[in-house]
Amino acid sequence: MPLMNDTIVLAIVDDHPIVIEGLRTLLKEEPQISIAGSFTRGKDFMDFLQHNKVDLVLLDIMLPDTSGMDLCRDIKKMSPDTVVLALSNHTERSIILQILQNGASGYLVKNVSSTELLNCLKEALKGEIAFSKEVKEIITRPAQHEFKKVPTLTKREKQILQLVSQGKTTPMMAQELNVSPLTIETHRRNLLQKFDVKNVAELMMAAVQHKMITGI
Amino acid sequence: MPLMNDTIVLAIVDDHPIVIEGLRTLLKEEPQISIAGSFTRGKDFMDFLQHNKVDLVLLDIMLPDTSGMDLCRDIKKMSPDTVVLALSNHTERSIILQILQNGASGYLVKNVSSTELLNCLKEALKGEIAFSKEVKEIITRPAQHEFKKVPTLTKREKQILQLVSQGKTTPMMAQELNVSPLTIETHRRNLLQKFDVKNVAELMMAAVQHKMITGI
DNA sequence: TCAAAAATACCGGTAAACCAGTAGATAAAA
DNA sequence: TTTTATCTACTGGTTTACCGGTATTTTTGA
């Protein structure tokens, strides 16, 4: 965490040039903030982070190459002192909590006002958790279904979940992945267990709910 | 349509201050463009339009108060010479076509680059239809699922689709609805046929896609 | 009222999914 | 290096889903 009277080195990771430009303009007013760079791909930022110190990252959790979730974890792993503020349009409670679980210090929806944005930046740098107004409301009023914990899947499990959603059967997947059908069955069983469901129908619904499979 | 050597009066309607700021910054570079105003609510813009001439509107089709679709139609009704360029993150073909149907002169996804944005503005002002690169691809190569007509389900079929999505098995549903399991099987078969899918996993995904089952 | 649509139900069969338990081989983290 | 997680694979089952065809009754709409 940088001292408050130091210059804060900030980076932006977002695949929308318009948003990047907007953030740059809003933050340019602040003398103690220096924008080190902006990136449209997660990998580019990780390369940058290897050779540069960054105090705070504004991170869009929907990126074309990597999931922002994974990127967040990678950032905190490589540079634990870097504060990550998630920036997104998703208003699902589960997603917000998930990104916090992955090490983010806060969550802003993209319709924040400039003053709100600056306040959140300051809070996050002080070591506090920062939420924009709308997000605070979402956090404080949880829905019933939100209580279900989001399971963490392994790489293979994610892959198989995707294939199942495409209607692939166990034998088909076994052939496609060059493993025994029995192996696929084990993965399927683990998926059912992790999601706490009884069959594929429920599995698909749960996965969609948690946005763990892309609709198309 | 304004002449190309006149100053173009432009307005922005978007509920994201960051995006507004970004657009302003990008368009400030262009001497022939003058930004008349930016609005976070559709109604505010309509009030403005009553007393002011606007050549071009950058319109976010997802607004808190009105649907951007309706707003677009209202704009064209009140001021037919005003060119509307839709700005959104939605990449569904049906949505793009719908907004064009409502009088928009083009569609940009928010991840457009600044050069792309300016090109589209110019094209739209020339009276052409303007699409950003990604949108062009969506328009020209419609996905398979776009062709699939939305099946019309009977009352019973909807009911069973819902129960299936809740993880109910055929015997369970038979008992719950006081009919033979064989009847349920017939309904299931008809559902698979109507959605043109091979198994429940695909069925759930198709149903979710067409919003025929509520995620929760 | 009469044809079409929907809901009901059956047979016989194959394929796939699901259950319970176990366990070796790797790969990654402590 | 040792532990832990992950991926792999098996046995031996039961249950459910899916396929193709057929057919009666009930409801509904033109």
CSV table of C-alpha atoms (C1' of nucleotides) in Angstrom, one decimal:
chain,number,residue,atom,x,y,z
A,1,MET,CA,0.0,0.0,0.0
A,2,PRO,CA,1.5,3.4,-0.9
A,3,LEU,CA,1.5,6.3,1.5
A,4,MET,CA,-1.3,8.8,0.8
A,5,ASN,CA,1.0,11.6,0.1
A,6,ASP,CA,3.0,9.7,-2.5
A,7,THR,CA,2.1,9.6,-6.1
A,8,ILE,CA,-0.2,6.7,-6.9
A,9,VAL,CA,0.7,4.7,-9.9
A,10,LEU,CA,-2.4,3.4,-11.6
A,11,ALA,CA,-3.1,1.1,-14.5
A,12,ILE,CA,-6.3,0.4,-16.4
A,13,VAL,CA,-7.2,-3.0,-17.9
A,14,ASP,CA,-10.3,-2.8,-20.1
A,15,ASP,CA,-11.1,-3.8,-23.6
A,16,HIS,CA,-13.2,-0.7,-24.3
A,17,PRO,CA,-11.1,2.2,-25.6
A,18,ILE,CA,-13.9,4.5,-24.8
A,19,VAL,CA,-13.9,3.5,-21.2
A,20,ILE,CA,-10.2,3.8,-21.0
A,21,GLU,CA,-10.3,7.3,-22.4
A,22,GLY,CA,-13.1,8.2,-20.0
A,23,LEU,CA,-11.1,7.0,-17.0
A,24,ARG,CA,-8.0,8.7,-18.1
A,25,THR,CA,-9.9,12.0,-18.5
A,26,LEU,CA,-11.5,11.7,-15.1
A,27,LEU,CA,-8.3,10.8,-13.3
A,28,LYS,CA,-6.2,13.3,-15.1
A,29,GLU,CA,-7.7,16.0,-12.8
A,30,GLU,CA,-6.2,14.3,-9.8
A,31,PRO,CA,-2.6,15.4,-9.3
A,32,GLN,CA,-1.5,12.6,-7.0
A,33,ILE,CA,-2.6,9.9,-9.5
A,34,SER,CA,-0.3,9.0,-12.3
A,35,ILE,CA,-1.5,6.6,-15.0
A,36,ALA,CA,1.2,4.2,-15.9
A,37,GLY,CA,-0.6,2.6,-18.7
A,38,SER,CA,-3.8,1.2,-20.1
A,39,PHE,CA,-4.3,-2.3,-21.5
A,40,THR,CA,-7.0,-4.0,-23.5
A,41,ARG,CA,-5.6,-7.5,-22.9
A,42,GLY,CA,-4.8,-9.2,-19.7
A,43,LYS,CA,-1.6,-10.7,-20.9
A,44,ASP,CA,-0.2,-7.3,-21.9
A,45,PHE,CA,-0.8,-6.0,-18.4
A,46,MET,CA,0.9,-9.0,-16.8
A,47,ASP,CA,3.9,-8.4,-19.0
A,48,PHE,CA,4.0,-4.8,-17.9
A,49,LEU,CA,3.5,-5.7,-14.2
A,50,GLN,CA,6.7,-7.9,-14.3
A,51,HIS,CA,8.9,-4.9,-14.9
A,52,ASN,CA,6.9,-2.1,-13.3
A,53,LYS,CA,5.5,-1.2,-9.9
A,54,VAL,CA,1.7,-0.6,-9.9
A,55,ASP,CA,-0.2,0.6,-6.9
A,56,LEU,CA,-3.7,0.2,-8.2
A,57,VAL,CA,-5.4,-1.5,-11.1
A,58,LEU,CA,-8.8,-0.7,-12.5
A,59,LEU,CA,-9.8,-4.1,-13.9
A,60,ASP,CA,-12.6,-4.9,-16.2
A,61,ILE,CA,-13.6,-8.5,-15.3
A,62,MET,CA,-14.9,-9.2,-18.8
A,63,LEU,CA,-11.9,-9.3,-21.1
A,64,PRO,CA,-11.5,-11.1,-24.5
A,65,ASP,CA,-8.5,-13.2,-23.7
A,66,THR,CA,-8.6,-14.1,-20.0
A,67,SER,CA,-11.3,-14.1,-17.4
A,68,GLY,CA,-10.8,-11.1,-15.2
A,69,MET,CA,-11.3,-13.4,-12.3
A,70,ASP,CA,-8.2,-15.4,-13.1
A,71,LEU,CA,-6.3,-12.3,-14.0
A,72,CYS,CA,-7.1,-10.8,-10.6
A,73,ARG,CA,-5.7,-13.8,-8.9
A,74,ASP,CA,-2.6,-13.7,-11.1
A,75,ILE,CA,-2.0,-10.1,-10.3
A,76,LYS,CA,-2.2,-10.6,-6.6
A,77,LYS,CA,0.1,-13.6,-6.8
A,78,MET,CA,2.7,-11.7,-8.8
A,79,SER,CA,2.4,-8.4,-6.9
A,80,PRO,CA,0.4,-8.8,-3.6
A,81,ASP,CA,0.7,-5.0,-2.8
A,82,THR,CA,-1.1,-4.0,-5.9
A,83,VAL,CA,-4.6,-3.1,-5.1
A,84,VAL,CA,-7.2,-4.4,-7.6
A,85,LEU,CA,-10.5,-2.6,-8.1
A,86,ALA,CA,-12.9,-4.5,-10.3
A,87,LEU,CA,-14.9,-2.6,-12.8
A,88,SER,CA,-17.8,-4.2,-14.5
A,89,ASN,CA,-21.4,-4.1,-15.6
A,90,HIS,CA,-22.4,-7.3,-13.9
A,91,THR,CA,-24.7,-6.8,-10.9
A,92,GLU,CA,-24.9,-10.4,-9.7
A,93,ARG,CA,-24.0,-10.8,-6.1
A,94,SER,CA,-22.3,-14.1,-6.8
A,95,ILE,CA,-19.9,-12.5,-9.3
A,96,ILE,CA,-19.1,-9.6,-7.0
A,97,LEU,CA,-18.3,-12.0,-4.1
A,98,GLN,CA,-16.3,-14.2,-6.4
A,99,ILE,CA,-14.0,-11.4,-7.6
A,100,LEU,CA,-13.4,-10.4,-4.0
A,101,GLN,CA,-12.6,-14.0,-3.2
A,102,ASN,CA,-10.0,-13.7,-5.9
A,103,GLY,CA,-8.3,-10.8,-4.2
A,104,ALA,CA,-10.0,-7.7,-5.4
A,105,SER,CA,-10.3,-4.8,-3.0
A,106,GLY,CA,-13.6,-3.5,-4.4
A,107,TYR,CA,-16.1,-3.5,-7.1
A,108,LEU,CA,-17.5,-0.7,-9.2
A,109,VAL,CA,-20.3,-0.8,-11.8
A,110,LYS,CA,-19.4,1.2,-14.8
A,111,ASN,CA,-22.2,3.8,-14.3
A,112,VAL,CA,-20.3,5.3,-11.3
A,113,SER,CA,-20.0,9.0,-11.2
A,114,SER,CA,-16.6,10.6,-11.2
A,115,THR,CA,-16.8,11.6,-7.6
A,116,GLU,CA,-17.8,8.1,-6.6
A,117,LEU,CA,-15.0,6.7,-8.6
A,118,LEU,CA,-12.4,8.9,-6.9
A,119,ASN,CA,-13.8,8.1,-3.4
A,120,CYS,CA,-13.6,4.4,-4.1
A,121,LEU,CA,-10.0,4.7,-5.3
A,122,LYS,CA,-9.1,6.5,-2.1
A,123,GLU,CA,-10.8,4.0,0.1
A,124,ALA,CA,-9.2,1.1,-1.7
A,125,LEU,CA,-5.8,2.6,-1.3
A,126,LYS,CA,-6.4,3.1,2.4
A,127,GLY,CA,-6.8,-0.7,2.5
A,128,GLU,CA,-10.5,-0.7,2.8
A,129,ILE,CA,-13.0,-2.5,0.6
A,130,ALA,CA,-14.6,-0.1,-1.8
A,131,PHE,CA,-18.0,-0.5,-3.4
A,132,SER,CA,-20.0,1.9,-5.6
A,133,LYS,CA,-23.4,2.8,-4.3
A,134,GLU,CA,-25.3,0.4,-6.5
A,135,VAL,CA,-23.0,-2.5,-5.5
A,136,LYS,CA,-23.4,-1.8,-1.8
A,137,GLU,CA,-27.2,-2.3,-2.2
A,138,ILE,CA,-26.6,-5.6,-4.0
A,139,ILE,CA,-24.3,-6.8,-1.3
A,140,THR,CA,-26.7,-6.0,1.5
A,141,ARG,CA,-29.8,-7.6,0.1
A,142,PRO,CA,-29.0,-11.1,-0.8
A,143,ALA,CA,-31.5,-13.3,-2.6
A,144,GLN,CA,-32.3,-16.9,-1.5
A,145,HIS,CA,-30.6,-18.6,-4.3
A,146,GLU,CA,-27.5,-16.5,-3.8
A,147,PHE,CA,-26.6,-18.5,-0.7
A,148,LYS,CA,-25.5,-21.4,-2.7
A,149,LYS,CA,-21.7,-21.3,-2.8
A,150,VAL,CA,-20.1,-21.0,-6.1
A,151,PRO,CA,-18.0,-24.2,-6.6
A,152,THR,CA,-14.4,-23.9,-7.8
A,153,LEU,CA,-13.8,-26.1,-10.8
A,154,THR,CA,-10.6,-27.5,-12.1
A,155,LYS,CA,-9.5,-26.8,-15.6
A,156,ARG,CA,-10.6,-30.2,-16.8
A,157,GLU,CA,-14.0,-29.9,-15.1
A,158,LYS,CA,-14.6,-26.6,-16.7
A,159,GLN,CA,-13.8,-28.1,-20.1
A,160,ILE,CA,-16.2,-31.0,-19.5
A,161,LEU,CA,-18.9,-28.8,-18.2
A,162,GLN,CA,-18.7,-26.8,-21.5
A,163,LEU,CA,-18.8,-30.0,-23.6
A,164,VAL,CA,-21.8,-31.3,-21.7
A,165,SER,CA,-23.6,-28.0,-22.3
A,166,GLN,CA,-23.0,-28.6,-26.0
A,167,GLY,CA,-24.9,-31.9,-25.8
A,168,LYS,CA,-21.9,-34.1,-25.9
A,169,THR,CA,-22.3,-37.5,-24.3
A,170,THR,CA,-19.7,-39.3,-22.2
A,171,PRO,CA,-18.4,-41.5,-25.0
A,172,MET,CA,-18.1,-38.5,-27.3
A,173,MET,CA,-16.2,-36.5,-24.8
A,174,ALA,CA,-13.9,-39.5,-24.1
A,175,GLN,CA,-13.0,-39.8,-27.7
A,176,GLU,CA,-12.6,-36.0,-28.1
A,177,LEU,CA,-10.3,-35.7,-25.1
A,178,ASN,CA,-8.5,-39.1,-25.7
A,179,VAL,CA,-9.3,-40.5,-22.3
A,180,SER,CA,-11.4,-43.3,-21.0
A,181,PRO,CA,-15.1,-42.8,-20.7
A,182,LEU,CA,-14.7,-43.9,-17.1
A,183,THR,CA,-12.6,-40.9,-16.5
A,184,ILE,CA,-15.2,-38.6,-18.0
A,185,GLU,CA,-17.8,-40.2,-15.7
A,186,THR,CA,-15.7,-39.4,-12.7
A,187,HIS,CA,-15.4,-35.8,-13.8
A,188,ARG,CA,-19.2,-35.7,-14.3
A,189,ARG,CA,-19.7,-37.1,-10.9
A,190,ASN,CA,-17.5,-34.5,-9.3
A,191,LEU,CA,-19.3,-31.8,-11.2
A,192,LEU,CA,-22.6,-33.0,-9.9
A,193,GLN,CA,-21.2,-33.2,-6.4
A,194,LYS,CA,-19.5,-29.7,-6.5
A,195,PHE,CA,-22.7,-28.0,-7.7
A,196,ASP,CA,-24.8,-30.1,-5.3
A,197,VAL,CA,-27.2,-31.2,-8.0
A,198,LYS,CA,-28.6,-34.6,-9.0
A,199,ASN,CA,-28.5,-34.6,-12.8
A,200,VAL,CA,-27.4,-32.7,-15.9
A,201,ALA,CA,-30.5,-30.6,-16.2
A,202,GLU,CA,-29.9,-29.1,-12.7
A,203,LEU,CA,-26.2,-28.9,-13.5
A,204,MET,CA,-26.8,-26.8,-16.6
A,205,MET,CA,-29.1,-24.5,-14.7
A,206,ALA,CA,-26.7,-24.1,-11.9
A,207,ALA,CA,-23.8,-23.4,-14.3
A,208,VAL,CA,-25.8,-20.9,-16.2
A,209,GLN,CA,-26.8,-19.1,-13.0
A,210,HIS,CA,-23.2,-18.8,-12.0
A,211,LYS,CA,-22.2,-17.8,-15.5
A,212,MET,CA,-19.8,-20.7,-15.7
A,213,ILE,CA,-20.9,-21.6,-19.2
A,214,THR,CA,-21.4,-19.2,-22.0
A,215,GLY,CA,-24.9,-19.2,-23.2
A,216,ILE,CA,-23.7,-19.9,-26.8
B,1,MET,CA,-28.6,15.5,-43.0
B,2,PRO,CA,-26.1,18.2,-42.4
B,3,LEU,CA,-23.6,19.2,-45.1
B,4,MET,CA,-20.1,17.8,-44.5
B,5,ASN,CA,-18.4,21.1,-44.2
B,6,ASP,CA,-20.8,22.4,-41.5
B,7,THR,CA,-20.2,21.9,-37.9
B,8,ILE,CA,-21.9,18.7,-36.7
B,9,VAL,CA,-24.0,19.1,-33.6
B,10,LEU,CA,-23.7,15.9,-31.6
B,11,ALA,CA,-25.3,14.6,-28.4
B,12,ILE,CA,-24.5,11.6,-26.2
B,13,VAL,CA,-27.1,9.6,-24.3
B,14,ASP,CA,-25.6,7.0,-22.0
B,15,ASP,CA,-26.0,6.3,-18.3
B,16,HIS,CA,-22.3,5.6,-17.8
B,17,PRO,CA,-20.4,8.9,-17.0
B,18,ILE,CA,-17.2,7.1,-17.8
B,19,VAL,CA,-18.3,6.3,-21.3
B,20,ILE,CA,-19.6,9.9,-21.8
B,21,GLU,CA,-16.3,11.3,-20.7
B,22,GLY,CA,-14.5,8.9,-23.0
B,23,LEU,CA,-16.6,9.9,-26.0
B,24,ARG,CA,-16.2,13.6,-25.2
B,25,THR,CA,-12.4,13.2,-25.1
B,26,LEU,CA,-12.2,11.2,-28.3
B,27,LEU,CA,-14.5,13.6,-30.2
B,28,LYS,CA,-12.9,16.8,-28.8
B,29,GLU,CA,-10.1,16.2,-31.3
B,30,GLU,CA,-12.4,16.6,-34.2
B,31,PRO,CA,-12.8,20.3,-35.0
B,32,GLN,CA,-16.0,19.9,-37.1
B,33,ILE,CA,-17.8,18.1,-34.3
B,34,SER,CA,-19.5,20.1,-31.5
B,35,ILE,CA,-20.9,18.3,-28.5
B,36,ALA,CA,-24.2,19.9,-27.6
B,37,GLY,CA,-24.7,17.9,-24.5
B,38,SER,CA,-24.6,14.5,-22.8
B,39,PHE,CA,-27.5,12.9,-21.0
B,40,THR,CA,-27.8,10.0,-18.7
B,41,ARG,CA,-31.6,9.7,-19.1
B,42,GLY,CA,-33.6,9.4,-22.2
B,43,LYS,CA,-36.3,11.8,-21.0
B,44,ASP,CA,-33.7,14.6,-20.4
B,45,PHE,CA,-32.5,14.3,-24.0
B,46,MET,CA,-36.0,14.4,-25.4
B,47,ASP,CA,-36.6,17.6,-23.5
B,48,PHE,CA,-33.4,19.0,-25.0
B,49,LEU,CA,-34.3,17.9,-28.5
B,50,GLN,CA,-37.6,19.8,-28.4
B,51,HIS,CA,-35.7,23.1,-28.3
B,52,ASN,CA,-32.4,22.3,-30.0
B,53,LYS,CA,-31.3,21.0,-33.3
B,54,VAL,CA,-29.1,17.9,-33.1
B,55,ASP,CA,-27.4,16.3,-36.1
B,56,LEU,CA,-26.3,13.1,-34.6
B,57,VAL,CA,-27.0,11.1,-31.4
B,58,LEU,CA,-24.8,8.4,-29.9
B,59,LEU,CA,-27.4,6.4,-28.1
B,60,ASP,CA,-26.8,3.6,-25.5
B,61,ILE,CA,-29.7,1.2,-26.0
B,62,MET,CA,-29.6,0.1,-22.4
B,63,LEU,CA,-30.8,3.0,-20.2
B,64,PRO,CA,-32.3,3.0,-16.8
B,65,ASP,CA,-35.5,4.9,-17.5
B,66,THR,CA,-36.6,4.0,-21.1
B,67,SER,CA,-35.6,1.3,-23.5
B,68,GLY,CA,-33.2,2.7,-26.0
B,69,MET,CA,-35.3,1.0,-28.7
B,70,ASP,CA,-38.3,3.2,-27.8
B,71,LEU,CA,-36.2,6.2,-27.4
B,72,CYS,CA,-34.8,5.8,-30.8
B,73,ARG,CA,-38.2,5.7,-32.4
B,74,ASP,CA,-39.3,8.7,-30.4
B,75,ILE,CA,-36.2,10.7,-31.6
B,76,LYS,CA,-36.8,9.8,-35.2
B,77,LYS,CA,-40.5,10.8,-34.9
B,78,MET,CA,-39.7,14.2,-33.3
B,79,SER,CA,-36.7,15.0,-35.4
B,80,PRO,CA,-36.4,12.7,-38.5
B,81,ASP,CA,-33.2,14.4,-39.7
B,82,THR,CA,-31.3,13.5,-36.6
B,83,VAL,CA,-29.1,10.6,-37.2
B,84,VAL,CA,-29.1,8.0,-34.4
B,85,LEU,CA,-26.1,5.7,-33.9
B,86,ALA,CA,-26.7,2.9,-31.4
B,87,LEU,CA,-24.0,2.2,-28.9
B,88,SER,CA,-24.1,-1.0,-26.9
B,89,ASN,CA,-22.4,-4.1,-25.6
B,90,HIS,CA,-25.1,-6.5,-26.9
B,91,THR,CA,-23.9,-8.7,-29.7
B,92,GLU,CA,-27.1,-10.5,-30.4
B,93,ARG,CA,-28.1,-10.3,-34.0
B,94,SER,CA,-31.8,-9.9,-33.2
B,95,ILE,CA,-31.1,-6.8,-31.0
B,96,ILE,CA,-29.0,-5.1,-33.7
B,97,LEU,CA,-31.7,-5.7,-36.3
B,98,GLN,CA,-34.4,-4.5,-34.0
B,99,ILE,CA,-32.7,-1.2,-33.3
B,100,LEU,CA,-32.2,-0.6,-37.0
B,101,GLN,CA,-35.9,-1.3,-37.5
B,102,ASN,CA,-36.5,1.5,-35.0
B,103,GLY,CA,-34.7,4.0,-37.2
B,104,ALA,CA,-31.1,3.8,-36.1
B,105,SER,CA,-28.4,4.5,-38.8
B,106,GLY,CA,-25.9,2.1,-37.3
B,107,TYR,CA,-24.7,0.1,-34.4
B,108,LEU,CA,-21.4,0.2,-32.6
B,109,VAL,CA,-20.2,-2.1,-29.8
B,110,LYS,CA,-18.5,-0.2,-27.0
B,111,ASN,CA,-15.1,-1.7,-27.6
B,112,VAL,CA,-14.7,0.3,-30.9
B,113,SER,CA,-11.4,2.0,-31.3
B,114,SER,CA,-11.4,5.8,-31.7
B,115,THR,CA,-10.6,5.7,-35.4
B,116,GLU,CA,-13.4,3.2,-35.9
B,117,LEU,CA,-15.8,5.5,-34.0
B,118,LEU,CA,-14.9,8.5,-36.1
B,119,ASN,CA,-15.2,6.5,-39.4
B,120,CYS,CA,-18.7,5.3,-38.3
B,121,LEU,CA,-19.8,8.8,-37.4
B,122,LYS,CA,-18.7,10.1,-40.8
B,123,GLU,CA,-20.4,7.3,-42.7
B,124,ALA,CA,-23.6,7.7,-40.7
B,125,LEU,CA,-23.7,11.5,-41.5
B,126,LYS,CA,-23.2,10.7,-45.2
B,127,GLY,CA,-26.5,8.8,-44.9
B,128,GLU,CA,-24.9,5.4,-44.9
B,129,ILE,CA,-25.5,2.6,-42.4
B,130,ALA,CA,-22.5,2.4,-40.1
B,131,PHE,CA,-21.3,-0.7,-38.3
B,132,SER,CA,-18.2,-1.3,-36.2
B,133,LYS,CA,-16.1,-4.2,-37.3
B,134,GLU,CA,-17.3,-6.7,-34.8
B,135,VAL,CA,-20.9,-5.9,-35.7
B,136,LYS,CA,-20.3,-6.3,-39.4
B,137,GLU,CA,-19.2,-9.9,-38.6
B,138,ILE,CA,-22.3,-10.6,-36.6
B,139,ILE,CA,-24.5,-9.3,-39.3
B,140,THR,CA,-22.8,-11.1,-42.1
B,141,ARG,CA,-22.3,-14.5,-40.5
B,142,PRO,CA,-25.3,-15.3,-38.4
B,143,ALA,CA,-24.8,-18.1,-36.0
B,144,GLN,CA,-26.6,-21.4,-36.4
B,145,HIS,CA,-28.8,-20.8,-33.4
B,146,GLU,CA,-30.1,-17.6,-34.9
B,147,PHE,CA,-31.8,-19.6,-37.6
B,148,LYS,CA,-33.5,-21.9,-35.2
B,149,LYS,CA,-37.0,-20.7,-34.8
B,150,VAL,CA,-38.2,-20.3,-31.3
B,151,PRO,CA,-40.4,-23.3,-30.7
B,152,THR,CA,-44.0,-22.8,-29.5
B,153,LEU,CA,-44.7,-25.0,-26.6
B,154,THR,CA,-48.0,-26.2,-25.2
B,155,LYS,CA,-48.9,-25.5,-21.6
B,156,ARG,CA,-48.0,-29.0,-20.5
B,157,GLU,CA,-44.7,-28.8,-22.3
B,158,LYS,CA,-43.8,-25.6,-20.6
B,159,GLN,CA,-44.7,-27.1,-17.3
B,160,ILE,CA,-42.5,-30.1,-17.9
B,161,LEU,CA,-39.6,-28.1,-19.2
B,162,GLN,CA,-39.7,-26.1,-15.9
B,163,LEU,CA,-39.8,-29.3,-13.8
B,164,VAL,CA,-36.9,-30.8,-15.8
B,165,SER,CA,-34.9,-27.7,-15.2
B,166,GLN,CA,-35.5,-28.2,-11.5
B,167,GLY,CA,-33.9,-31.6,-11.7
B,168,LYS,CA,-37.0,-33.7,-11.6
B,169,THR,CA,-36.9,-37.1,-13.2
B,170,THR,CA,-39.6,-38.7,-15.3
B,171,PRO,CA,-41.0,-40.8,-12.5
B,172,MET,CA,-41.0,-37.8,-10.1
B,173,MET,CA,-42.9,-35.7,-12.6
B,174,ALA,CA,-45.4,-38.5,-13.3
B,175,GLN,CA,-46.2,-38.7,-9.6
B,176,GLU,CA,-46.4,-34.9,-9.2
B,177,LEU,CA,-48.7,-34.5,-12.2
B,178,ASN,CA,-50.7,-37.7,-11.6
B,179,VAL,CA,-50.1,-39.1,-15.0
B,180,SER,CA,-48.2,-42.1,-16.4
B,181,PRO,CA,-44.4,-41.8,-16.7
B,182,LEU,CA,-44.9,-42.9,-20.3
B,183,THR,CA,-46.9,-39.7,-20.8
B,184,ILE,CA,-44.1,-37.6,-19.4
B,185,GLU,CA,-41.7,-39.4,-21.7
B,186,THR,CA,-43.8,-38.4,-24.7
B,187,HIS,CA,-43.7,-34.8,-23.6
B,188,ARG,CA,-40.0,-35.0,-23.1
B,189,ARG,CA,-39.5,-36.4,-26.6
B,190,ASN,CA,-41.6,-33.7,-28.1
B,191,LEU,CA,-39.6,-31.1,-26.2
B,192,LEU,CA,-36.3,-32.5,-27.6
B,193,GLN,CA,-37.8,-32.6,-31.1
B,194,LYS,CA,-39.2,-29.0,-30.9
B,195,PHE,CA,-36.0,-27.6,-29.7
B,196,ASP,CA,-34.0,-29.7,-32.2
B,197,VAL,CA,-31.7,-31.1,-29.5
B,198,LYS,CA,-30.5,-34.5,-28.5
B,199,ASN,CA,-30.5,-34.5,-24.7
B,200,VAL,CA,-31.5,-32.6,-21.6
B,201,ALA,CA,-28.2,-30.7,-21.4
B,202,GLU,CA,-28.8,-29.2,-24.8
B,203,LEU,CA,-32.4,-28.7,-24.0
B,204,MET,CA,-31.7,-26.6,-20.9
B,205,MET,CA,-29.2,-24.5,-22.8
B,206,ALA,CA,-31.6,-23.9,-25.7
B,207,ALA,CA,-34.4,-23.1,-23.3
B,208,VAL,CA,-32.3,-20.6,-21.4
B,209,GLN,CA,-31.1,-19.1,-24.6
B,210,HIS,CA,-34.7,-18.4,-25.7
B,211,LYS,CA,-35.5,-17.3,-22.2
B,212,MET,CA,-38.2,-20.0,-21.9
B,213,ILE,CA,-37.1,-20.9,-18.4
B,214,THR,CA,-36.3,-18.5,-15.7
B,215,GLY,CA,-32.7,-18.9,-14.6
B,216,ILE,CA,-33.9,-19.1,-11.0
C,1,DT,C1',-69.7,-29.5,-35.4
C,2,DC,C1',-65.9,-31.1,-37.0
C,3,DA,C1',-61.1,-31.2,-37.8
C,4,DA,C1',-56.9,-30.0,-35.6
C,5,DA,C1',-54.1,-29.7,-31.6
C,6,DA,C1',-53.0,-31.4,-27.2
C,7,DA,C1',-52.7,-34.6,-23.6
C,8,DT,C1',-52.8,-39.1,-22.6
C,9,DA,C1',-50.8,-43.9,-22.8
C,10,DC,C1',-48.4,-48.0,-24.5
C,11,DC,C1',-44.5,-51.6,-26.5
C,12,DG,C1',-39.8,-53.0,-27.0
C,13,DG,C1',-35.4,-51.8,-27.1
C,14,DT,C1',-30.6,-49.3,-26.7
C,15,DA,C1',-27.8,-46.0,-24.9
C,16,DA,C1',-26.5,-43.0,-21.5
C,17,DA,C1',-26.5,-41.3,-17.0
C,18,DC,C1',-25.9,-42.0,-12.2
C,19,DC,C1',-24.3,-44.4,-7.8
C,20,DA,C1',-20.7,-46.2,-4.4
C,21,DG,C1',-16.3,-47.3,-3.7
C,22,DT,C1',-11.4,-47.6,-4.9
C,23,DA,C1',-6.9,-46.3,-6.5
C,24,DG,C1',-2.5,-45.4,-9.3
C,25,DA,C1',0.0,-41.5,-11.8
C,26,DT,C1',1.2,-36.7,-12.1
C,27,DA,C1',1.7,-32.3,-11.2
C,28,DA,C1',1.8,-28.4,-8.2
C,29,DA,C1',2.2,-26.2,-3.8
C,30,DA,C1',4.1,-26.1,1.1
D,1,DT,C1',10.7,-33.5,0.1
D,2,DT,C1',6.3,-34.5,1.4
D,3,DT,C1',1.7,-33.3,1.1
D,4,DT,C1',-2.2,-32.0,-1.6
D,5,DA,C1',-4.8,-31.5,-5.7
D,6,DT,C1',-5.8,-33.2,-10.1
D,7,DC,C1',-6.3,-36.3,-13.6
D,8,DT,C1',-6.6,-40.6,-14.6
D,9,DA,C1',-9.0,-45.4,-14.5
D,10,DC,C1',-11.4,-49.4,-12.8
D,11,DT,C1',-15.6,-52.8,-11.0
D,12,DG,C1',-20.3,-53.7,-10.8
D,13,DG,C1',-24.2,-52.2,-10.6
D,14,DT,C1',-29.3,-49.4,-10.9
D,15,DT,C1',-31.8,-46.0,-12.9
D,16,DT,C1',-33.0,-42.8,-16.2
D,17,DA,C1',-33.1,-41.1,-20.7
D,18,DC,C1',-33.7,-41.6,-25.5
D,19,DC,C1',-35.5,-43.8,-30.0
D,20,DG,C1',-39.3,-45.3,-33.2
D,21,DG,C1',-43.6,-46.3,-33.7
D,22,DT,C1',-48.7,-46.4,-32.5
D,23,DA,C1',-53.1,-45.0,-30.6
D,24,DT,C1',-57.0,-43.3,-27.6
D,25,DT,C1',-59.2,-39.5,-25.4
D,26,DT,C1',-59.9,-34.7,-24.4
D,27,DT,C1',-59.8,-29.9,-25.6
D,28,DT,C1',-60.0,-26.3,-28.5
D,29,DG,C1',-60.7,-23.3,-32.3
D,30,DA,C1',-62.6,-22.1,-37.0
